[in-house]
Short mmCIF file of C-alpha atoms in Angstrom, two decimals:
data_model
loop_
_atom_site.label_atom_id
_atom_site.label_comp_id
_atom_site.label_asym_id
_atom_site.label_seq_id
_atom_site.Cartn_x
_atom_site.Cartn_y
_atom_site.Cartn_z
CA MET R 46 -20.21 -14.13 -10.69
CA SER R 47 -21.43 -15.01 -7.26
CA TRP R 48 -23.85 -17.76 -6.24
CA ASP R 49 -24.18 -16.36 -2.74
CA ASN R 50 -27.56 -15.99 -1.11
CA THR R 51 -26.94 -12.30 -0.59
CA ASP R 52 -27.47 -9.52 -3.06
CA THR R 53 -23.88 -8.39 -2.92
CA ALA R 54 -20.98 -10.44 -4.21
CA GLY R 55 -18.13 -11.45 -1.98
CA ALA R 56 -19.91 -11.60 1.38
CA LYS R 57 -17.65 -11.47 4.41
CA ALA R 58 -17.39 -14.12 7.05
CA SER R 59 -18.76 -11.74 9.64
CA GLU R 60 -22.08 -11.57 7.73
CA TRP R 61 -22.53 -15.30 8.42
CA ASP R 62 -21.86 -15.11 12.11
CA THR R 63 -23.43 -11.85 13.19
CA ASN R 64 -25.88 -13.42 15.64
CA ASN R 65 -24.09 -16.69 16.28
CA TYR R 66 -23.95 -16.54 20.04
CA ASP R 67 -22.99 -20.18 20.58
CA ALA R 68 -20.28 -20.65 17.95
CA GLY R 69 -18.14 -17.59 18.49
CA GLY R 70 -20.34 -14.93 16.97
CA TYR R 71 -20.53 -11.25 17.72
CA GLU R 72 -20.92 -10.35 21.34
CA ALA R 73 -21.48 -6.87 22.70
CA LYS R 74 -18.45 -5.36 24.37
CA GLU R 75 -18.51 -3.20 27.45
CA ASN R 76 -17.72 0.44 26.99
CA THR R 77 -14.01 0.46 27.65
CA ASN R 78 -13.95 4.23 27.26
CA ALA R 79 -16.20 4.80 30.25
CA ASP R 80 -13.28 5.51 32.55
CA TYR R 81 -12.44 8.75 30.78
CA ASP R 82 -13.40 11.85 32.70
CA GLY R 83 -14.42 14.85 30.66
CA ASP R 84 -14.28 15.32 26.93
CA ASN R 85 -11.55 13.82 24.75
CA TRP R 86 -10.03 17.23 24.05
CA ASN R 87 -9.16 18.01 27.67
CA GLN R 88 -5.53 16.99 28.00
CA GLU R 89 -5.44 17.58 31.73
CA LYS R 90 -8.26 15.12 32.36
CA ASN R 91 -6.95 12.48 29.97
CA SER R 92 -3.40 12.56 31.30
CA GLY R 93 -2.19 11.28 34.62
CA ASP R 94 -3.17 8.29 36.70
CA ASN R 95 -6.84 8.15 35.72
CA ALA R 96 -6.13 8.05 31.98
CA ALA R 97 -3.54 5.33 32.40
CA GLY R 98 -5.71 3.28 34.72
CA GLY R 99 -3.96 4.40 37.91
CA GLY R 100 -7.15 5.46 39.73
CA ALA R 101 -9.79 3.79 37.57
CA GLU R 102 -11.71 0.62 38.34
CA CYS R 103 -11.04 -2.45 36.22
CA TYR R 104 -14.18 -3.63 34.43
CA ALA R 105 -13.01 -7.25 34.52
CA CYS R 106 -12.10 -7.89 38.17
CA GLY R 107 -13.30 -4.70 39.86
CA GLU R 108 -9.90 -3.78 41.32
CA ILE R 109 -8.43 -0.29 41.17
CA GLY R 110 -5.08 0.48 39.58
CA HIS R 111 -5.28 -1.00 36.09
CA ARG R 112 -7.53 -1.18 33.04
CA LYS R 113 -9.53 -4.11 31.70
CA ALA R 114 -7.11 -4.57 28.79
CA ASP R 115 -4.20 -4.98 31.25
CA CYS R 116 -6.05 -7.05 33.86
CA PRO R 117 -3.97 -10.03 35.10
CA ASN R 118 -6.87 -11.53 37.09
CA PRO R 119 -9.67 -13.77 35.82
CA ALA R 120 -12.89 -12.00 34.96
CA VAL R 121 -15.42 -11.65 37.77
CA PRO R 122 -19.11 -11.82 36.78
CA ARG R 123 -20.75 -8.44 37.22
CA GLU R 124 -24.40 -7.61 37.53
CA PHE R 125 -25.87 -6.65 34.16
CA THR R 126 -28.03 -3.55 34.34
CA GLY R 127 -28.54 -2.95 30.64
CA THR R 128 -31.24 -3.99 28.18
CA CYS R 129 -31.29 -7.20 26.17
CA ARG R 130 -31.09 -6.43 22.46
CA ILE R 131 -33.30 -9.42 21.59
CA CYS R 132 -36.32 -9.03 23.86
CA GLU R 133 -35.52 -5.47 24.99
CA LYS R 134 -36.00 -6.45 28.62
CA GLU R 135 -33.71 -5.42 31.46
CA GLY R 136 -31.73 -7.72 33.72
CA HIS R 137 -29.99 -10.10 31.32
CA ARG R 138 -27.73 -10.16 28.30
CA ALA R 139 -28.65 -11.36 24.82
CA ALA R 140 -26.55 -14.51 25.31
CA GLU R 141 -28.69 -15.43 28.35
CA CYS R 142 -32.02 -14.37 26.89
CA PRO R 143 -34.75 -16.97 27.54
CA ASP R 144 -36.68 -15.73 24.51
CA LYS R 145 -33.76 -16.15 22.14
CA PRO R 146 -34.96 -17.83 18.93
CA VAL R 147 -33.57 -21.15 17.80
CA SER R 148 -30.30 -20.74 15.96
CA VAL R 149 -30.47 -21.23 12.20
CA CYS R 150 -27.60 -22.56 10.09
CA ARG R 151 -26.17 -19.83 7.91
CA ASN R 152 -25.30 -22.37 5.22
CA CYS R 153 -28.44 -24.45 4.65
CA GLN R 154 -30.93 -22.26 6.60
CA GLU R 155 -32.04 -25.23 8.72
CA GLU R 156 -32.48 -25.24 12.49
CA GLY R 157 -30.57 -27.26 15.05
CA HIS R 158 -26.96 -26.78 13.98
CA GLU R 159 -24.40 -24.14 13.00
CA ALA R 160 -22.65 -23.39 9.73
CA PHE R 161 -19.41 -24.91 10.99
CA GLY R 162 -19.55 -28.61 10.25
CA CYS R 163 -22.66 -28.38 8.06
CA GLU R 164 -22.41 -30.83 5.15
CA ASN R 165 -25.64 -29.83 3.42
CA PRO R 166 -25.60 -27.86 0.16
CA ARG R 167 -25.84 -24.13 0.59
CA LYS R 168 -29.24 -22.63 0.07
CA ILE R 169 -28.77 -20.08 -2.70
CA ASN R 170 -31.12 -17.14 -2.93
CA ARG R 171 -31.54 -15.90 -6.50
CA ASP R 172 -34.48 -13.57 -5.90
CA HIS R 173 -32.38 -10.63 -7.09
CA VAL R 174 -31.90 -12.27 -10.53
CA LYS R 175 -34.30 -11.36 -13.34
CA ASP R 176 -36.98 -13.85 -14.39
CA MET R 177 -36.56 -14.86 -18.05
CA THR R 178 -36.88 -17.95 -20.17
CA GLY R 179 -33.85 -20.02 -21.07
CA GLU R 180 -33.96 -18.86 -24.71
CA GLU R 181 -34.05 -15.20 -23.71
CA ALA R 182 -31.16 -15.65 -21.28
CA TRP R 183 -29.15 -17.52 -23.93
CA GLY R 184 -29.70 -14.62 -26.31
CA LEU R 185 -28.32 -12.24 -23.71
CA MET R 186 -25.27 -14.47 -23.39
CA LYS R 187 -24.68 -14.35 -27.16
CA THR R 188 -24.94 -10.56 -27.16
CA ALA R 189 -22.47 -10.26 -24.29
CA ILE R 190 -20.02 -12.61 -26.03
CA GLU R 191 -20.22 -10.60 -29.26
CA GLU R 192 -19.50 -7.41 -27.30
CA ARG R 193 -16.86 -9.23 -25.20
CA ASP R 194 -18.40 -7.88 -22.02
CA LEU R 195 -17.56 -10.33 -19.25
CA ASP R 196 -19.73 -8.62 -16.62
CA ASP R 197 -22.83 -8.77 -18.81
CA LEU R 198 -21.99 -12.38 -19.65
CA LYS R 199 -21.89 -13.44 -15.99
CA GLU R 200 -25.15 -11.63 -15.33
CA ALA R 201 -26.77 -13.41 -18.28
CA VAL R 202 -25.41 -16.76 -17.04
CA GLU R 203 -27.09 -16.19 -13.67
CA ILE R 204 -30.39 -15.55 -15.43
CA TYR R 205 -29.91 -18.70 -17.51
CA ILE R 206 -29.10 -20.78 -14.41
CA LYS R 207 -32.18 -19.48 -12.61
CA SER R 208 -34.34 -20.68 -15.52
CA ASN R 209 -32.44 -24.03 -15.59
CA PRO R 210 -31.51 -24.80 -11.95
CA GLU R 211 -30.40 -28.39 -12.72
CA ILE R 212 -27.72 -27.39 -15.22
CA THR R 213 -24.06 -28.12 -14.39
CA TYR R 214 -20.78 -26.63 -15.54
CA GLN R 215 -20.17 -29.64 -17.78
CA MET R 216 -23.53 -29.23 -19.48
CA LEU R 217 -22.97 -25.50 -19.88
CA GLU R 218 -19.48 -25.97 -21.36
CA LYS R 219 -20.73 -28.64 -23.79
CA LYS R 220 -23.51 -26.34 -24.99
CA LEU R 221 -21.02 -23.52 -25.52
CA ARG R 222 -18.74 -25.78 -27.59
CA ASP R 223 -21.60 -27.21 -29.66
CA GLU R 224 -22.63 -23.71 -30.73
CA SER R 225 -19.00 -22.52 -31.14
CA MET R 226 -19.41 -19.69 -28.67
CA GLY R 227 -16.30 -17.57 -28.14
CA VAL R 228 -16.09 -18.11 -24.38
CA TYR R 229 -14.62 -20.97 -22.35
CA ILE R 230 -15.22 -22.30 -18.83
CA ILE R 231 -11.79 -23.25 -17.47
CA ALA R 232 -11.31 -25.26 -14.26
CA LEU R 233 -8.07 -24.21 -12.56
CA GLU R 234 -6.22 -25.94 -9.74
CA LYS R 235 -6.11 -22.90 -7.48
CA GLU R 236 -5.28 -22.71 -3.78
CA LEU R 237 -7.78 -20.78 -1.67
CA ALA R 238 -7.69 -19.30 1.80
CA ALA R 239 -8.88 -21.48 4.69
CA SER R 240 -12.09 -19.48 5.07
CA TYR R 241 -13.01 -19.93 1.37
CA THR R 242 -14.14 -22.92 -0.66
CA ASN R 243 -15.41 -23.73 -4.15
CA MET R 244 -19.16 -24.08 -4.65
CA ASP R 245 -20.91 -25.43 -7.75
CA ILE R 246 -24.18 -24.21 -9.25
CA GLN R 247 -26.34 -26.38 -6.97
CA GLY R 248 -24.61 -25.13 -3.78
CA ASN R 249 -22.36 -28.14 -3.09
CA LEU R 250 -19.22 -27.04 -1.25
CA ASP R 251 -15.61 -28.20 -1.05
CA LYS R 252 -15.05 -28.60 -4.77
CA THR R 253 -11.47 -29.17 -5.90
CA TYR R 254 -11.12 -26.84 -8.88
CA THR R 255 -11.96 -23.17 -9.38
CA VAL R 256 -14.09 -22.06 -12.33
CA THR R 257 -13.02 -19.07 -14.44
CA TRP R 258 -14.52 -17.57 -17.60
CA ARG R 259 -12.00 -16.90 -20.39
CA TRP R 260 -12.11 -15.65 -23.96
CA SER R 261 -9.36 -18.07 -25.00
CA PRO R 262 -8.65 -21.73 -24.15
CA LYS R 263 -4.97 -20.87 -23.66
CA PRO R 264 -3.49 -19.39 -20.46
CA LEU R 265 -3.23 -15.63 -20.46
CA ARG R 266 -0.01 -15.53 -18.42
CA PRO R 267 2.93 -17.96 -18.28
CA LYS R 268 2.50 -18.49 -14.53
CA GLU R 269 -0.99 -19.94 -15.15
CA ARG R 270 0.33 -22.87 -17.19
CA GLN R 271 1.04 -25.02 -14.14
CA PHE R 272 -2.62 -24.72 -13.04
CA TRP R 273 -4.12 -24.97 -16.55
CA PRO R 274 -5.68 -28.20 -17.85
CA SER R 275 -3.50 -29.93 -20.41
CA SER R 276 -6.36 -30.78 -22.80
CA PRO R 277 -10.06 -30.02 -23.40
CA GLN R 278 -10.96 -33.49 -22.10
CA GLU R 279 -9.09 -32.88 -18.84
CA ASN R 280 -10.84 -29.55 -18.48
CA PHE R 281 -14.21 -31.23 -19.07
CA ASP R 282 -13.43 -33.82 -16.38
CA ARG R 283 -12.37 -31.11 -13.94
CA LEU R 284 -15.66 -29.26 -14.38
CA ASN R 285 -17.43 -32.17 -12.69
CA ASP R 286 -15.60 -31.24 -9.46
CA ALA R 287 -15.35 -27.46 -9.87
CA GLY R 288 -17.06 -24.37 -8.55
CA GLU R 289 -16.64 -20.68 -7.89
CA PRO R 290 -14.81 -19.47 -4.74
CA ILE R 291 -17.18 -18.49 -1.94
CA ASP R 292 -16.89 -17.61 1.73
CA ARG R 293 -17.48 -20.59 4.02
CA GLY R 294 -19.47 -18.46 6.44
CA VAL R 295 -17.57 -19.59 9.54
CA PRO R 296 -15.09 -17.53 11.58
CA LYS R 297 -11.38 -18.24 11.68
CA CYS R 298 -9.37 -17.97 14.89
CA ASN R 299 -6.35 -15.68 14.73
CA ASN R 300 -4.69 -17.58 17.56
CA CYS R 301 -4.74 -21.23 16.43
CA ASN R 302 -5.73 -20.63 12.76
CA GLU R 303 -8.62 -23.07 13.09
CA LEU R 304 -12.17 -22.58 11.83
CA GLY R 305 -15.27 -22.47 14.00
CA HIS R 306 -14.39 -19.93 16.69
CA THR R 307 -12.74 -16.58 17.23
CA ARG R 308 -9.61 -15.63 19.15
CA LYS R 309 -11.70 -14.55 22.13
CA LYS R 310 -13.14 -18.06 22.62
CA CYS R 311 -10.08 -20.04 21.53
CA PRO R 312 -9.49 -23.10 23.78
CA GLU R 313 -5.75 -22.96 23.13
CA GLU R 314 -3.32 -20.78 25.04
CA ILE R 315 -3.30 -17.24 23.71
CA VAL R 316 -0.05 -16.65 21.85
CA GLU R 317 1.20 -13.12 21.47
CA ASN R 318 1.80 -12.18 17.87
CA VAL R 319 5.34 -10.84 17.58
CA GLU R 320 4.60 -9.41 14.14
CA ARG R 321 1.65 -7.46 15.44
CA ALA R 322 2.04 -3.70 15.25
CA THR R 323 2.97 -2.14 18.57
CA VAL R 324 1.45 1.03 19.95
CA LEU R 325 4.01 3.81 20.41
CA CYS R 326 3.45 6.83 22.63
CA PHE R 327 4.69 10.01 20.95
CA ASN R 328 4.95 11.77 24.30
CA CYS R 329 7.44 9.52 26.13
CA ASN R 330 8.50 7.31 23.16
CA GLN R 331 7.52 4.16 25.08
CA THR R 332 5.51 1.25 23.68
CA GLY R 333 2.36 -0.19 25.14
CA HIS R 334 0.15 2.88 25.39
CA ARG R 335 -1.01 5.92 23.45
CA VAL R 336 -0.50 9.60 24.13
CA ARG R 337 -3.94 9.89 25.68
CA ASP R 338 -2.99 7.22 28.28
CA CYS R 339 0.57 8.44 28.94
CA PRO R 340 1.29 9.04 32.66
CA GLU R 341 4.12 11.44 31.82
CA PRO R 342 3.38 15.18 31.56
CA ARG R 343 2.85 16.52 28.07
CA THR R 344 5.92 17.84 26.26
CA ASP R 345 5.83 20.82 23.93
CA ARG R 346 6.89 19.56 20.52
CA PHE R 347 7.40 23.14 19.34
CA ALA R 348 9.67 24.17 22.22
CA CYS R 349 13.16 25.56 21.65
CA LYS R 350 15.63 22.81 20.75
CA ASN R 351 18.41 24.63 22.58
CA CYS R 352 16.95 25.43 26.02
CA ASN R 353 13.74 23.31 25.82
CA GLN R 354 11.63 26.34 26.74
CA SER R 355 8.35 27.29 25.06
CA GLY R 356 7.70 30.58 23.34
CA HIS R 357 10.60 30.80 20.89
CA THR R 358 12.68 28.74 18.49
CA ALA R 359 16.36 27.80 18.61
CA ARG R 360 17.22 30.63 16.20
CA GLU R 361 15.65 33.17 18.56
CA CYS R 362 17.01 31.60 21.76
CA PRO R 363 18.77 34.14 24.05
CA GLU R 364 20.73 31.40 25.82
CA PRO R 365 24.19 30.32 24.59
CA ARG R 366 24.26 27.29 22.37
CA SER R 367 23.88 24.10 24.35
CA LEU R 368 26.56 21.45 23.96
CA GLU R 369 24.52 18.70 25.60
CA GLY R 370 24.79 15.50 23.61
CA VAL R 371 27.24 17.02 21.08
CA GLU R 372 30.00 14.64 19.96
CA CYS R 373 33.20 15.83 18.31
CA ASN R 374 33.88 14.27 14.92
CA LYS R 375 37.65 14.45 15.52
CA CYS R 376 38.25 13.10 19.01
CA HIS R 377 34.75 11.57 19.52
CA GLU R 378 34.38 13.22 22.91
CA ASN R 379 31.26 14.99 24.12
CA GLY R 380 30.99 18.66 24.97
CA HIS R 381 32.41 20.47 21.93
CA TYR R 382 32.26 20.59 18.13
CA SER R 383 35.05 19.46 15.82
CA ARG R 384 35.93 23.06 14.89
CA ASP R 385 36.55 23.78 18.59
CA CYS R 386 38.51 20.59 19.24
CA PRO R 387 41.64 21.31 21.37
CA LEU R 388 43.66 18.66 19.52
CA GLN R 389 46.35 20.01 17.20
CA GLY R 390 45.17 20.06 13.59
CA ALA R 391 41.60 19.16 14.50
CA GLY R 392 40.31 22.68 13.97
CA GLY R 393 40.23 24.22 17.43
CA GLY R 394 44.01 24.11 18.02
CA GLY R 395 45.09 24.42 14.37
CA THR R 396 46.49 27.38 12.46
CA CYS R 397 44.26 29.93 10.77
CA HIS R 398 44.81 30.08 7.01
CA ASN R 399 43.97 33.78 7.01
CA CYS R 400 46.12 35.36 9.72
CA GLY R 401 48.40 32.46 10.63
CA GLN R 402 47.45 32.46 14.30
CA GLU R 403 46.48 29.36 16.25
CA GLY R 404 43.25 28.66 18.10
CA HIS R 405 40.66 29.35 15.42
CA ARG R 406 39.78 28.58 11.81
CA LYS R 407 39.75 30.82 8.78
CA SER R 408 35.94 31.00 8.77
CA ASP R 409 36.00 32.21 12.40
CA CYS R 410 38.97 34.54 12.04
CA PRO R 411 38.31 37.92 13.75
CA ASN R 412 41.08 39.65 11.77
CA GLU R 413 40.70 41.38 8.44
CA THR R 414 40.70 39.10 5.43
CA ALA R 415 44.21 38.87 3.98
CA LEU R 416 44.55 39.32 0.19
CA ILE R 417 46.99 36.89 -1.43
CA CYS R 418 48.08 37.37 -5.01
CA ARG R 419 47.88 34.27 -7.19
CA ASN R 420 50.55 35.67 -9.50
CA CYS R 421 53.37 36.46 -7.07
CA ASP R 422 52.04 35.01 -3.77
CA ALA R 423 52.48 38.41 -2.11
CA ILE R 424 50.06 39.63 0.57
CA GLY R 425 48.08 42.83 0.20
CA HIS R 426 46.74 42.69 -3.36
CA ILE R 427 45.06 40.34 -5.86
CA SER R 428 46.39 39.00 -9.17
CA ARG R 429 44.73 41.58 -11.42
CA GLU R 430 46.34 44.37 -9.38
CA CYS R 431 49.77 42.72 -9.32
CA PRO R 432 52.56 45.12 -10.50
CA LEU R 433 54.74 42.24 -11.72
CA PRO R 434 54.46 40.73 -15.20
CA ARG R 435 52.02 37.84 -15.56
CA ASP R 436 53.55 34.49 -14.70
CA TYR R 437 52.31 32.21 -17.50
CA SER R 438 53.77 29.16 -15.81
CA ARG R 439 50.73 29.29 -13.53
CA VAL R 440 48.19 29.67 -16.35
CA LYS R 441 46.33 26.64 -17.73
CA CYS R 442 45.05 26.60 -21.31
CA GLN R 443 41.33 25.86 -21.67
CA ASN R 444 41.88 24.32 -25.12
CA CYS R 445 44.73 21.83 -24.66
CA GLN R 446 44.71 21.77 -20.84
CA GLN R 447 48.47 22.49 -20.75
CA MET R 448 50.26 24.96 -18.47
CA GLY R 449 52.21 27.96 -19.79
CA HIS R 450 49.78 29.75 -22.12
CA THR R 451 46.15 30.79 -22.58
CA LYS R 452 43.55 29.63 -25.08
CA VAL R 453 44.18 32.64 -27.30
CA ARG R 454 47.86 31.76 -27.74
CA CYS R 455 47.32 28.00 -28.04
CA THR R 456 48.92 26.45 -31.15
CA GLU R 457 46.72 23.35 -31.06
CA PRO R 458 43.54 23.25 -33.22
CA LEU R 459 40.49 24.50 -31.40
CA LYS R 460 38.22 21.84 -29.98
CA GLU R 461 34.72 21.66 -31.41
CA ASN R 462 32.07 22.60 -28.90
CA GLU R 463 29.98 19.44 -29.07
CA ASP R 464 27.12 20.48 -26.85
CA ALA R 465 27.57 24.28 -26.84
CA GLY R 466 27.04 24.21 -23.11
CA TYR R 467 23.64 22.51 -23.30
CA GLY R 468 24.65 18.89 -22.74
CA ASP R 469 22.56 16.47 -24.78
CA ALA R 470 19.60 18.83 -25.08
CA GLY R 471 20.33 19.50 -28.75
CA TYR R 472 19.63 23.24 -28.66
CA GLY R 473 22.88 24.66 -29.88
CA GLY R 474 25.59 22.14 -30.62
CA ASP R 475 27.27 21.37 -33.88
CA ASN R 476 24.35 20.15 -35.95
CA ASN R 477 25.78 17.91 -38.64
CA TYR R 478 23.22 18.73 -41.29
CA GLU R 479 24.90 16.81 -44.09
CA ALA R 480 25.07 13.61 -42.02
CA ASP R 481 21.51 13.91 -40.85
CA LYS R 482 20.14 14.75 -44.27
CA GLY R 483 21.08 11.37 -45.66
CA ALA R 484 19.42 9.56 -42.78
CA ASP R 485 16.10 11.35 -43.33
CA THR R 486 13.36 9.09 -44.57
CA THR R 487 9.79 9.82 -45.58
CA HIS R 488 6.89 8.50 -43.64
CA GLU R 489 5.55 6.71 -46.69
CA ASN R 490 8.61 4.39 -46.78
CA ASN R 491 7.91 3.13 -43.26
CA ALA R 492 5.61 0.31 -44.33
CA GLU R 493 5.62 -1.56 -41.04
CA GLY R 494 4.88 1.38 -38.78
CA ASP R 495 7.28 3.37 -36.69
CA GLY R 496 5.34 3.24 -33.43
CA TRP R 497 4.43 6.91 -33.52
CA GLY R 498 1.26 6.68 -35.59
CA TRP R 499 2.73 7.72 -38.95
CA ASN R 500 1.92 4.59 -40.87
CA ASP R 501 1.29 2.07 -38.09
CA ASN R 502 -1.23 -0.37 -39.53
CA THR R 503 -0.27 -3.32 -37.32
CA ALA R 504 -3.41 -2.99 -35.21
CA GLY R 505 -5.76 -3.03 -38.19
CA THR R 506 -6.38 0.71 -38.24
CA THR R 507 -5.52 3.49 -40.66
CA THR R 508 -4.59 6.80 -39.06
CA ASN R 509 -4.48 10.03 -41.08
CA GLN R 510 -2.42 12.72 -39.37
CA ASP R 511 -3.87 16.17 -39.92
CA TRP R 512 -1.23 18.82 -39.24
CA GLU R 513 -3.97 21.36 -38.50
CA GLY R 514 -4.43 19.60 -35.15
CA GLU R 515 -7.13 17.01 -35.99
CA VAL R 516 -6.60 13.25 -35.97
CA LYS R 517 -9.07 11.27 -38.03
CA VAL R 518 -9.42 7.54 -37.38
CA SER R 519 -11.07 5.44 -40.07
CA THR R 520 -11.76 1.78 -40.87
CA SER R 521 -11.11 0.73 -37.29
CA GLY R 522 -14.54 1.25 -35.81
CA ALA R 523 -13.01 2.33 -32.50
CA ASP R 524 -14.90 4.93 -30.56
CA TRP R 525 -12.40 7.55 -29.47
#
């Protein structure tokens, strides 16, 4: 619920300082993009010295060679040739307009001062709230409480406050307790941002506690206990100095973190924010400018990674593979890969496991693949073509994992295939039917509910499962 004088809740600080010319409000900026020649899609015109400020004129000091954002010199007043947005006359800015109306405080709507430092109550505009009597508004509150609709409740409270503008949070809480209404106004000790404050119903600012509407007098979360009042009497006393959080309506400086002015008009020395995101150019990988302002020539991101030429990829490159920047994983020298390393045993100078020659690996061997028999270690045939009897000393049993025989000739009892090759999926293992049959229970015996909707009556509902595909819900009143 918002007591702001705007129709929308949660107004921003900028809405309070839009025309505040004297206290750091909005001020028109010069067109910093005026130094661009041609449209924004012409890369040739946006690149080079002009785009980076090399040949452009600075709009702050008038010198050539840099942009206004990078100007090291103090600003030089320039002749204004535009139109004032207040009187629509030429020759002066809005800040210097002689017909500028008297500034009005954004907080109390009075003339002669600004919102920063104003100690008057805020003037609240409730023209957007419906006009009803107090009894009608109280009836709407009862209906919203019965339906437990917090949004409708806050809207009804606004209508009730408009019909009773002198009511306070203490009076409202006492009336709710006297009629045993199922809603509570809790005053929490909550820390707010510097640009926010607590405001009561009458518009008084800088209240200590924050008002919240709850369906229970107990904290909803454990972390709220430290901010929660310890007793109803303490909560009632807090409501005398409580309000809802609202925007102060004054700007906050990002340089000194003080209220009343912006960073542009800060009297303190401008401090560079080290945590501020830096601009990275994706053309030269340097910080401080964008691609459109990069003085370096454009690079083709889709060029060949081998020869850096456009028109083809590295796979289609006719040039030999470039070794620029390649580091060997064996000797950590540049100029060759580890498989071509000249060190002995590093790959390049080792022995081929196929032909036995030195200078290349088995994967790069130009000779015919040598067949080695796993039965007799002879060269020229494989084990299934071996003319010698099978050497069972090299055979490992898949049942007992012992050497010397196969699974067919194993004397050990066969292992049960627990998962039948499907892991824990349960689609083909040894299903112990007798063990599972005893553990089967009917759904009627699960009196406390099994969490799957069979007989779960813990929530006050009775669910009848229809195996034809229809679920009927009765006695709960819930609208599914």
